[in-house]
């Protein structure tokens, strides 16, 4: 699921599908964290199990916040990378909120998804020495896949931010569009605010 989400997002030009694939990748990360906790429980490495469970809790909670915001934003942002552009000029409030949600969804610091990813990666990177050889190989393999897919998702989100928000307008309709209505914008801004706050509250 992590691989499918990251690769599909990278090859996709439809903005809504990019958002959906990023959310799919986050679901895969959370599921892998839970699976890691179960594996460490079976190996009687309870400290690593507890870290994995907490990382999964943070990942699920914050990914739900970011994913919900991006779902709402997808109705406003446009349909294609090739046709949308310059939204930072025409929709500055919407742009800031959506970029916050995008950065949160890919685990960019200081968001809590970065904390969960950091806990996940460091636990895999240190606990493999205390487990059997087959499980150690799995830990290293998952860690490498996780890092590669995280890099791909950063590239995908970078394409959207640069092309859709920071790039120039690509049609006359983009140049005259204003901010979304309050009913559209308010929940997106609130979810972006929650994403920021969770980055400081949940790790504590």
PDB file of N, CA and C in Angstrom, residues 2-79:
ATOM      1  N   UNK A   2       1.947   1.213   0.759  1.00  0.00           N
ATOM      2  CA  UNK A   2       2.862   2.367   0.782  1.00  0.00           C
ATOM      3  C   UNK A   2       3.461   2.583  -0.605  1.00  0.00           C
ATOM      4  N   UNK A   3       3.902   1.513  -1.232  1.00  0.00           N
ATOM      5  CA  UNK A   3       4.515   1.606  -2.560  1.00  0.00           C
ATOM      6  C   UNK A   3       3.494   2.081  -3.587  1.00  0.00           C
ATOM      7  N   UNK A   4       2.297   1.486  -3.568  1.00  0.00           N
ATOM      8  CA  UNK A   4       1.254   1.865  -4.532  1.00  0.00           C
ATOM      9  C   UNK A   4       0.902   3.341  -4.392  1.00  0.00           C
ATOM     10  N   UNK A   5       0.697   3.796  -3.153  1.00  0.00           N
ATOM     11  CA  UNK A   5       0.328   5.190  -2.941  1.00  0.00           C
ATOM     12  C   UNK A   5       1.375   6.158  -3.449  1.00  0.00           C
ATOM     13  N   UNK A   6       2.643   5.902  -3.126  1.00  0.00           N
ATOM     14  CA  UNK A   6       3.711   6.828  -3.511  1.00  0.00           C
ATOM     15  C   UNK A   6       3.977   6.810  -5.012  1.00  0.00           C
ATOM     16  N   UNK A   7       3.999   5.617  -5.610  1.00  0.00           N
ATOM     17  CA  UNK A   7       4.280   5.513  -7.046  1.00  0.00           C
ATOM     18  C   UNK A   7       3.131   6.088  -7.870  1.00  0.00           C
ATOM     19  N   UNK A   8       1.896   5.773  -7.467  1.00  0.00           N
ATOM     20  CA  UNK A   8       0.740   6.293  -8.209  1.00  0.00           C
ATOM     21  C   UNK A   8       0.651   7.811  -8.096  1.00  0.00           C
ATOM     22  N   UNK A   9       0.955   8.358  -6.921  1.00  0.00           N
ATOM     23  CA  UNK A   9       0.933   9.819  -6.755  1.00  0.00           C
ATOM     24  C   UNK A   9       1.978  10.478  -7.641  1.00  0.00           C
ATOM     25  N   UNK A  10       3.135   9.830  -7.773  1.00  0.00           N
ATOM     26  CA  UNK A  10       4.218  10.400  -8.577  1.00  0.00           C
ATOM     27  C   UNK A  10       3.868  10.420 -10.050  1.00  0.00           C
ATOM     28  N   UNK A  11       3.142   9.403 -10.521  1.00  0.00           N
ATOM     29  CA  UNK A  11       2.825   9.293 -11.939  1.00  0.00           C
ATOM     30  C   UNK A  11       1.497   9.940 -12.321  1.00  0.00           C
ATOM     31  N   UNK A  12       0.813  10.513 -11.352  1.00  0.00           N
ATOM     32  CA  UNK A  12      -0.534  11.035 -11.577  1.00  0.00           C
ATOM     33  C   UNK A  12      -0.508  12.532 -11.876  1.00  0.00           C
ATOM     34  N   UNK A  13      -1.406  12.968 -12.752  1.00  0.00           N
ATOM     35  CA  UNK A  13      -1.550  14.395 -13.048  1.00  0.00           C
ATOM     36  C   UNK A  13      -2.853  14.961 -12.509  1.00  0.00           C
ATOM     37  N   UNK A  14      -3.796  14.083 -12.177  1.00  0.00           N
ATOM     38  CA  UNK A  14      -5.048  14.524 -11.585  1.00  0.00           C
ATOM     39  C   UNK A  14      -4.812  14.856 -10.109  1.00  0.00           C
ATOM     40  N   UNK A  15      -5.103  16.084  -9.720  1.00  0.00           N
ATOM     41  CA  UNK A  15      -4.750  16.552  -8.377  1.00  0.00           C
ATOM     42  C   UNK A  15      -5.514  15.789  -7.301  1.00  0.00           C
ATOM     43  N   UNK A  16      -6.810  15.544  -7.550  1.00  0.00           N
ATOM     44  CA  UNK A  16      -7.593  14.807  -6.558  1.00  0.00           C
ATOM     45  C   UNK A  16      -7.034  13.409  -6.338  1.00  0.00           C
ATOM     46  N   UNK A  17      -6.589  12.778  -7.404  1.00  0.00           N
ATOM     47  CA  UNK A  17      -6.023  11.426  -7.270  1.00  0.00           C
ATOM     48  C   UNK A  17      -4.673  11.455  -6.563  1.00  0.00           C
ATOM     49  N   UNK A  18      -3.911  12.520  -6.770  1.00  0.00           N
ATOM     50  CA  UNK A  18      -2.648  12.669  -6.029  1.00  0.00           C
ATOM     51  C   UNK A  18      -2.932  12.735  -4.536  1.00  0.00           C
ATOM     52  N   UNK A  19      -3.915  13.567  -4.153  1.00  0.00           N
ATOM     53  CA  UNK A  19      -4.292  13.668  -2.744  1.00  0.00           C
ATOM     54  C   UNK A  19      -4.748  12.305  -2.209  1.00  0.00           C
ATOM     55  N   UNK A  20      -5.557  11.597  -3.006  1.00  0.00           N
ATOM     56  CA  UNK A  20      -6.059  10.290  -2.585  1.00  0.00           C
ATOM     57  C   UNK A  20      -4.944   9.274  -2.416  1.00  0.00           C
ATOM     58  N   UNK A  21      -3.971   9.289  -3.320  1.00  0.00           N
ATOM     59  CA  UNK A  21      -2.862   8.336  -3.235  1.00  0.00           C
ATOM     60  C   UNK A  21      -1.949   8.625  -2.045  1.00  0.00           C
ATOM     61  N   UNK A  22      -1.795   9.899  -1.706  1.00  0.00           N
ATOM     62  CA  UNK A  22      -1.013  10.254  -0.524  1.00  0.00           C
ATOM     63  C   UNK A  22      -1.705   9.744   0.737  1.00  0.00           C
ATOM     64  N   UNK A  23      -3.034   9.883   0.782  1.00  0.00           N
ATOM     65  CA  UNK A  23      -3.796   9.358   1.914  1.00  0.00           C
ATOM     66  C   UNK A  23      -3.704   7.839   1.977  1.00  0.00           C
ATOM     67  N   UNK A  24      -3.703   7.196   0.816  1.00  0.00           N
ATOM     68  CA  UNK A  24      -3.543   5.745   0.763  1.00  0.00           C
ATOM     69  C   UNK A  24      -2.183   5.331   1.313  1.00  0.00           C
ATOM     70  N   UNK A  25      -1.151   6.077   0.953  1.00  0.00           N
ATOM     71  CA  UNK A  25       0.188   5.783   1.471  1.00  0.00           C
ATOM     72  C   UNK A  25       0.223   5.918   2.992  1.00  0.00           C
ATOM     73  N   UNK A  26      -0.417   6.953   3.521  1.00  0.00           N
ATOM     74  CA  UNK A  26      -0.449   7.144   4.970  1.00  0.00           C
ATOM     75  C   UNK A  26      -1.163   6.005   5.677  1.00  0.00           C
ATOM     76  N   UNK A  27      -2.222   5.484   5.051  1.00  0.00           N
ATOM     77  CA  UNK A  27      -2.911   4.321   5.604  1.00  0.00           C
ATOM     78  C   UNK A  27      -1.976   3.119   5.655  1.00  0.00           C
ATOM     79  N   UNK A  28      -1.190   2.946   4.603  1.00  0.00           N
ATOM     80  CA  UNK A  28      -0.226   1.850   4.574  1.00  0.00           C
ATOM     81  C   UNK A  28       0.845   1.983   5.641  1.00  0.00           C
ATOM     82  N   UNK A  29       1.294   3.214   5.879  1.00  0.00           N
ATOM     83  CA  UNK A  29       2.298   3.449   6.922  1.00  0.00           C
ATOM     84  C   UNK A  29       1.736   3.088   8.288  1.00  0.00           C
ATOM     85  N   UNK A  30       0.502   3.531   8.575  1.00  0.00           N
ATOM     86  CA  UNK A  30      -0.123   3.221   9.868  1.00  0.00           C
ATOM     87  C   UNK A  30      -0.302   1.716  10.048  1.00  0.00           C
ATOM     88  N   UNK A  31      -0.728   1.036   8.994  1.00  0.00           N
ATOM     89  CA  UNK A  31      -0.914  -0.420   9.077  1.00  0.00           C
ATOM     90  C   UNK A  31       0.416  -1.126   9.315  1.00  0.00           C
ATOM     91  N   UNK A  32       1.469  -0.650   8.663  1.00  0.00           N
ATOM     92  CA  UNK A  32       2.794  -1.241   8.844  1.00  0.00           C
ATOM     93  C   UNK A  32       3.298  -1.025  10.264  1.00  0.00           C
ATOM     94  N   UNK A  33       2.991   0.131  10.841  1.00  0.00           N
ATOM     95  CA  UNK A  33       3.382   0.387  12.229  1.00  0.00           C
ATOM     96  C   UNK A  33       2.698  -0.588  13.183  1.00  0.00           C
ATOM     97  N   UNK A  34       1.407  -0.835  12.947  1.00  0.00           N
ATOM     98  CA  UNK A  34       0.678  -1.796  13.787  1.00  0.00           C
ATOM     99  C   UNK A  34       1.255  -3.195  13.607  1.00  0.00           C
ATOM    100  N   UNK A  35       1.566  -3.556  12.363  1.00  0.00           N
ATOM    101  CA  UNK A  35       2.176  -4.862  12.102  1.00  0.00           C
ATOM    102  C   UNK A  35       3.536  -4.981  12.784  1.00  0.00           C
ATOM    103  N   UNK A  36       4.298  -3.882  12.777  1.00  0.00           N
ATOM    104  CA  UNK A  36       5.585  -3.875  13.465  1.00  0.00           C
ATOM    105  C   UNK A  36       5.431  -4.079  14.957  1.00  0.00           C
ATOM    106  N   UNK A  37       4.409  -3.448  15.542  1.00  0.00           N
ATOM    107  CA  UNK A  37       4.146  -3.628  16.974  1.00  0.00           C
ATOM    108  C   UNK A  37       3.825  -5.091  17.282  1.00  0.00           C
ATOM    109  N   UNK A  38       3.043  -5.722  16.418  1.00  0.00           N
ATOM    110  CA  UNK A  38       2.694  -7.127  16.618  1.00  0.00           C
ATOM    111  C   UNK A  38       3.923  -8.028  16.502  1.00  0.00           C
ATOM    112  N   UNK A  39       4.804  -7.689  15.548  1.00  0.00           N
ATOM    113  CA  UNK A  39       6.021  -8.480  15.369  1.00  0.00           C
ATOM    114  C   UNK A  39       6.943  -8.357  16.574  1.00  0.00           C
ATOM    115  N   UNK A  40       7.084  -7.137  17.092  1.00  0.00           N
ATOM    116  CA  UNK A  40       7.942  -6.937  18.266  1.00  0.00           C
ATOM    117  C   UNK A  40       7.322  -7.546  19.526  1.00  0.00           C
ATOM    118  N   UNK A  41       5.996  -7.581  19.587  1.00  0.00           N
ATOM    119  CA  UNK A  41       5.349  -8.246  20.710  1.00  0.00           C
ATOM    120  C   UNK A  41       5.648  -9.747  20.673  1.00  0.00           C
ATOM    121  N   UNK A  42       5.571 -10.330  19.474  1.00  0.00           N
ATOM    122  CA  UNK A  42       5.867 -11.756  19.336  1.00  0.00           C
ATOM    123  C   UNK A  42       7.319 -12.064  19.693  1.00  0.00           C
ATOM    124  N   UNK A  43       8.213 -11.082  19.441  1.00  0.00           N
ATOM    125  CA  UNK A  43       9.630 -11.264  19.763  1.00  0.00           C
ATOM    126  C   UNK A  43       9.949 -10.832  21.196  1.00  0.00           C
ATOM    127  N   UNK A  44       8.912 -10.446  21.962  1.00  0.00           N
ATOM    128  CA  UNK A  44       9.050 -10.030  23.363  1.00  0.00           C
ATOM    129  C   UNK A  44       9.943  -8.787  23.520  1.00  0.00           C
ATOM    130  N   UNK A  45       9.908  -7.905  22.513  1.00  0.00           N
ATOM    131  CA  UNK A  45      10.632  -6.627  22.606  1.00  0.00           C
ATOM    132  C   UNK A  45       9.572  -5.554  22.851  1.00  0.00           C
ATOM    133  N   UNK A  46       9.210  -5.396  24.125  1.00  0.00           N
ATOM    134  CA  UNK A  46       8.018  -4.614  24.453  1.00  0.00           C
ATOM    135  C   UNK A  46       8.251  -3.111  24.347  1.00  0.00           C
ATOM    136  N   UNK A  47       9.466  -2.655  24.553  1.00  0.00           N
ATOM    137  CA  UNK A  47       9.740  -1.219  24.383  1.00  0.00           C
ATOM    138  C   UNK A  47       9.494  -0.799  22.938  1.00  0.00           C
ATOM    139  N   UNK A  48      10.022  -1.589  22.001  1.00  0.00           N
ATOM    140  CA  UNK A  48       9.817  -1.299  20.577  1.00  0.00           C
ATOM    141  C   UNK A  48       8.345  -1.420  20.212  1.00  0.00           C
ATOM    142  N   UNK A  49       7.659  -2.389  20.804  1.00  0.00           N
ATOM    143  CA  UNK A  49       6.224  -2.557  20.546  1.00  0.00           C
ATOM    144  C   UNK A  49       5.456  -1.303  20.963  1.00  0.00           C
ATOM    145  N   UNK A  50       5.764  -0.774  22.152  1.00  0.00           N
ATOM    146  CA  UNK A  50       5.062   0.411  22.648  1.00  0.00           C
ATOM    147  C   UNK A  50       5.320   1.633  21.768  1.00  0.00           C
ATOM    148  N   UNK A  51       6.564   1.774  21.315  1.00  0.00           N
ATOM    149  CA  UNK A  51       6.896   2.895  20.427  1.00  0.00           C
ATOM    150  C   UNK A  51       6.118   2.786  19.124  1.00  0.00           C
ATOM    151  N   UNK A  52       6.056   1.584  18.569  1.00  0.00           N
ATOM    152  CA  UNK A  52       5.332   1.370  17.316  1.00  0.00           C
ATOM    153  C   UNK A  52       3.845   1.662  17.475  1.00  0.00           C
ATOM    154  N   UNK A  53       3.262   1.241  18.584  1.00  0.00           N
ATOM    155  CA  UNK A  53       1.837   1.483  18.813  1.00  0.00           C
ATOM    156  C   UNK A  53       1.547   2.979  18.936  1.00  0.00           C
ATOM    157  N   UNK A  54       2.413   3.689  19.657  1.00  0.00           N
ATOM    158  CA  UNK A  54       2.209   5.126  19.787  1.00  0.00           C
ATOM    159  C   UNK A  54       2.401   5.819  18.439  1.00  0.00           C
ATOM    160  N   UNK A  55       3.412   5.375  17.680  1.00  0.00           N
ATOM    161  CA  UNK A  55       3.633   5.944  16.346  1.00  0.00           C
ATOM    162  C   UNK A  55       2.408   5.720  15.454  1.00  0.00           C
ATOM    163  N   UNK A  56       1.811   4.529  15.548  1.00  0.00           N
ATOM    164  CA  UNK A  56       0.611   4.227  14.757  1.00  0.00           C
ATOM    165  C   UNK A  56      -0.557   5.112  15.178  1.00  0.00           C
ATOM    166  N   UNK A  57      -0.709   5.312  16.486  1.00  0.00           N
ATOM    167  CA  UNK A  57      -1.786   6.181  16.991  1.00  0.00           C
ATOM    168  C   UNK A  57      -1.628   7.603  16.447  1.00  0.00           C
ATOM    169  N   UNK A  58      -0.412   8.127  16.507  1.00  0.00           N
ATOM    170  CA  UNK A  58      -0.159   9.479  16.004  1.00  0.00           C
ATOM    171  C   UNK A  58      -0.404   9.540  14.502  1.00  0.00           C
ATOM    172  N   UNK A  59       0.098   8.537  13.778  1.00  0.00           N
ATOM    173  CA  UNK A  59      -0.044   8.515  12.323  1.00  0.00           C
ATOM    174  C   UNK A  59      -1.513   8.481  11.903  1.00  0.00           C
ATOM    175  N   UNK A  60      -2.294   7.623  12.554  1.00  0.00           N
ATOM    176  CA  UNK A  60      -3.719   7.502  12.209  1.00  0.00           C
ATOM    177  C   UNK A  60      -4.458   8.802  12.516  1.00  0.00           C
ATOM    178  N   UNK A  61      -4.194   9.369  13.689  1.00  0.00           N
ATOM    179  CA  UNK A  61      -4.897  10.580  14.113  1.00  0.00           C
ATOM    180  C   UNK A  61      -4.603  11.751  13.177  1.00  0.00           C
ATOM    181  N   UNK A  62      -3.325  12.000  12.931  1.00  0.00           N
ATOM    182  CA  UNK A  62      -2.951  13.181  12.151  1.00  0.00           C
ATOM    183  C   UNK A  62      -3.225  12.975  10.661  1.00  0.00           C
ATOM    184  N   UNK A  63      -3.059  11.753  10.177  1.00  0.00           N
ATOM    185  CA  UNK A  63      -3.389  11.480   8.774  1.00  0.00           C
ATOM    186  C   UNK A  63      -4.872  11.666   8.510  1.00  0.00           C
ATOM    187  N   UNK A  64      -5.697  11.348   9.511  1.00  0.00           N
ATOM    188  CA  UNK A  64      -7.142  11.579   9.372  1.00  0.00           C
ATOM    189  C   UNK A  64      -7.435  13.071   9.257  1.00  0.00           C
ATOM    190  N   UNK A  65      -6.730  13.879  10.049  1.00  0.00           N
ATOM    191  CA  UNK A  65      -6.906  15.336   9.980  1.00  0.00           C
ATOM    192  C   UNK A  65      -6.470  15.867   8.614  1.00  0.00           C
ATOM    193  N   UNK A  66      -5.252  15.493   8.201  1.00  0.00           N
ATOM    194  CA  UNK A  66      -4.725  15.981   6.916  1.00  0.00           C
ATOM    195  C   UNK A  66      -5.532  15.452   5.745  1.00  0.00           C
ATOM    196  N   UNK A  67      -5.892  14.169   5.794  1.00  0.00           N
ATOM    197  CA  UNK A  67      -6.657  13.572   4.706  1.00  0.00           C
ATOM    198  C   UNK A  67      -8.030  14.198   4.542  1.00  0.00           C
ATOM    199  N   UNK A  68      -8.681  14.508   5.669  1.00  0.00           N
ATOM    200  CA  UNK A  68      -9.997  15.155   5.609  1.00  0.00           C
ATOM    201  C   UNK A  68      -9.880  16.546   4.991  1.00  0.00           C
ATOM    202  N   UNK A  69      -8.831  17.277   5.388  1.00  0.00           N
ATOM    203  CA  UNK A  69      -8.628  18.606   4.823  1.00  0.00           C
ATOM    204  C   UNK A  69      -8.349  18.565   3.331  1.00  0.00           C
ATOM    205  N   UNK A  70      -7.532  17.611   2.919  1.00  0.00           N
ATOM    206  CA  UNK A  70      -7.207  17.498   1.487  1.00  0.00           C
ATOM    207  C   UNK A  70      -8.416  17.048   0.679  1.00  0.00           C
ATOM    208  N   UNK A  71      -9.275  16.226   1.289  1.00  0.00           N
ATOM    209  CA  UNK A  71     -10.502  15.811   0.606  1.00  0.00           C
ATOM    210  C   UNK A  71     -11.381  17.024   0.322  1.00  0.00           C
ATOM    211  N   UNK A  72     -11.502  17.913   1.304  1.00  0.00           N
ATOM    212  CA  UNK A  72     -12.279  19.139   1.102  1.00  0.00           C
ATOM    213  C   UNK A  72     -11.586  20.074   0.113  1.00  0.00           C
ATOM    214  N   UNK A  73     -10.250  20.151   0.196  1.00  0.00           N
ATOM    215  CA  UNK A  73      -9.500  21.045  -0.691  1.00  0.00           C
ATOM    216  C   UNK A  73      -9.560  20.583  -2.144  1.00  0.00           C
ATOM    217  N   UNK A  74      -9.705  19.280  -2.349  1.00  0.00           N
ATOM    218  CA  UNK A  74      -9.704  18.759  -3.721  1.00  0.00           C
ATOM    219  C   UNK A  74     -10.889  19.272  -4.532  1.00  0.00           C
ATOM    220  N   UNK A  75     -11.956  19.677  -3.849  1.00  0.00           N
ATOM    221  CA  UNK A  75     -13.109  20.231  -4.567  1.00  0.00           C
ATOM    222  C   UNK A  75     -12.847  21.646  -5.062  1.00  0.00           C
ATOM    223  N   UNK A  76     -11.831  22.288  -4.501  1.00  0.00           N
ATOM    224  CA  UNK A  76     -11.553  23.692  -4.824  1.00  0.00           C
ATOM    225  C   UNK A  76     -10.333  23.834  -5.723  1.00  0.00           C
ATOM    226  N   UNK A  77      -9.360  22.941  -5.564  1.00  0.00           N
ATOM    227  CA  UNK A  77      -8.033  23.164  -6.132  1.00  0.00           C
ATOM    228  C   UNK A  77      -7.982  23.028  -7.644  1.00  0.00           C
ATOM    229  N   UNK A  78      -8.891  22.289  -8.251  1.00  0.00           N
ATOM    230  CA  UNK A  78      -8.827  22.060  -9.689  1.00  0.00           C
ATOM    231  C   UNK A  78      -8.603  20.593  -9.992  1.00  0.00           C
ATOM    232  N   UNK A  79      -8.595  20.243 -11.250  1.00  0.00           N
ATOM    233  CA  UNK A  79      -8.560  18.829 -11.605  1.00  0.00           C
ATOM    234  C   UNK A  79      -7.205  18.339 -12.105  1.00  0.00           C
TER     235      UNK A  79
END
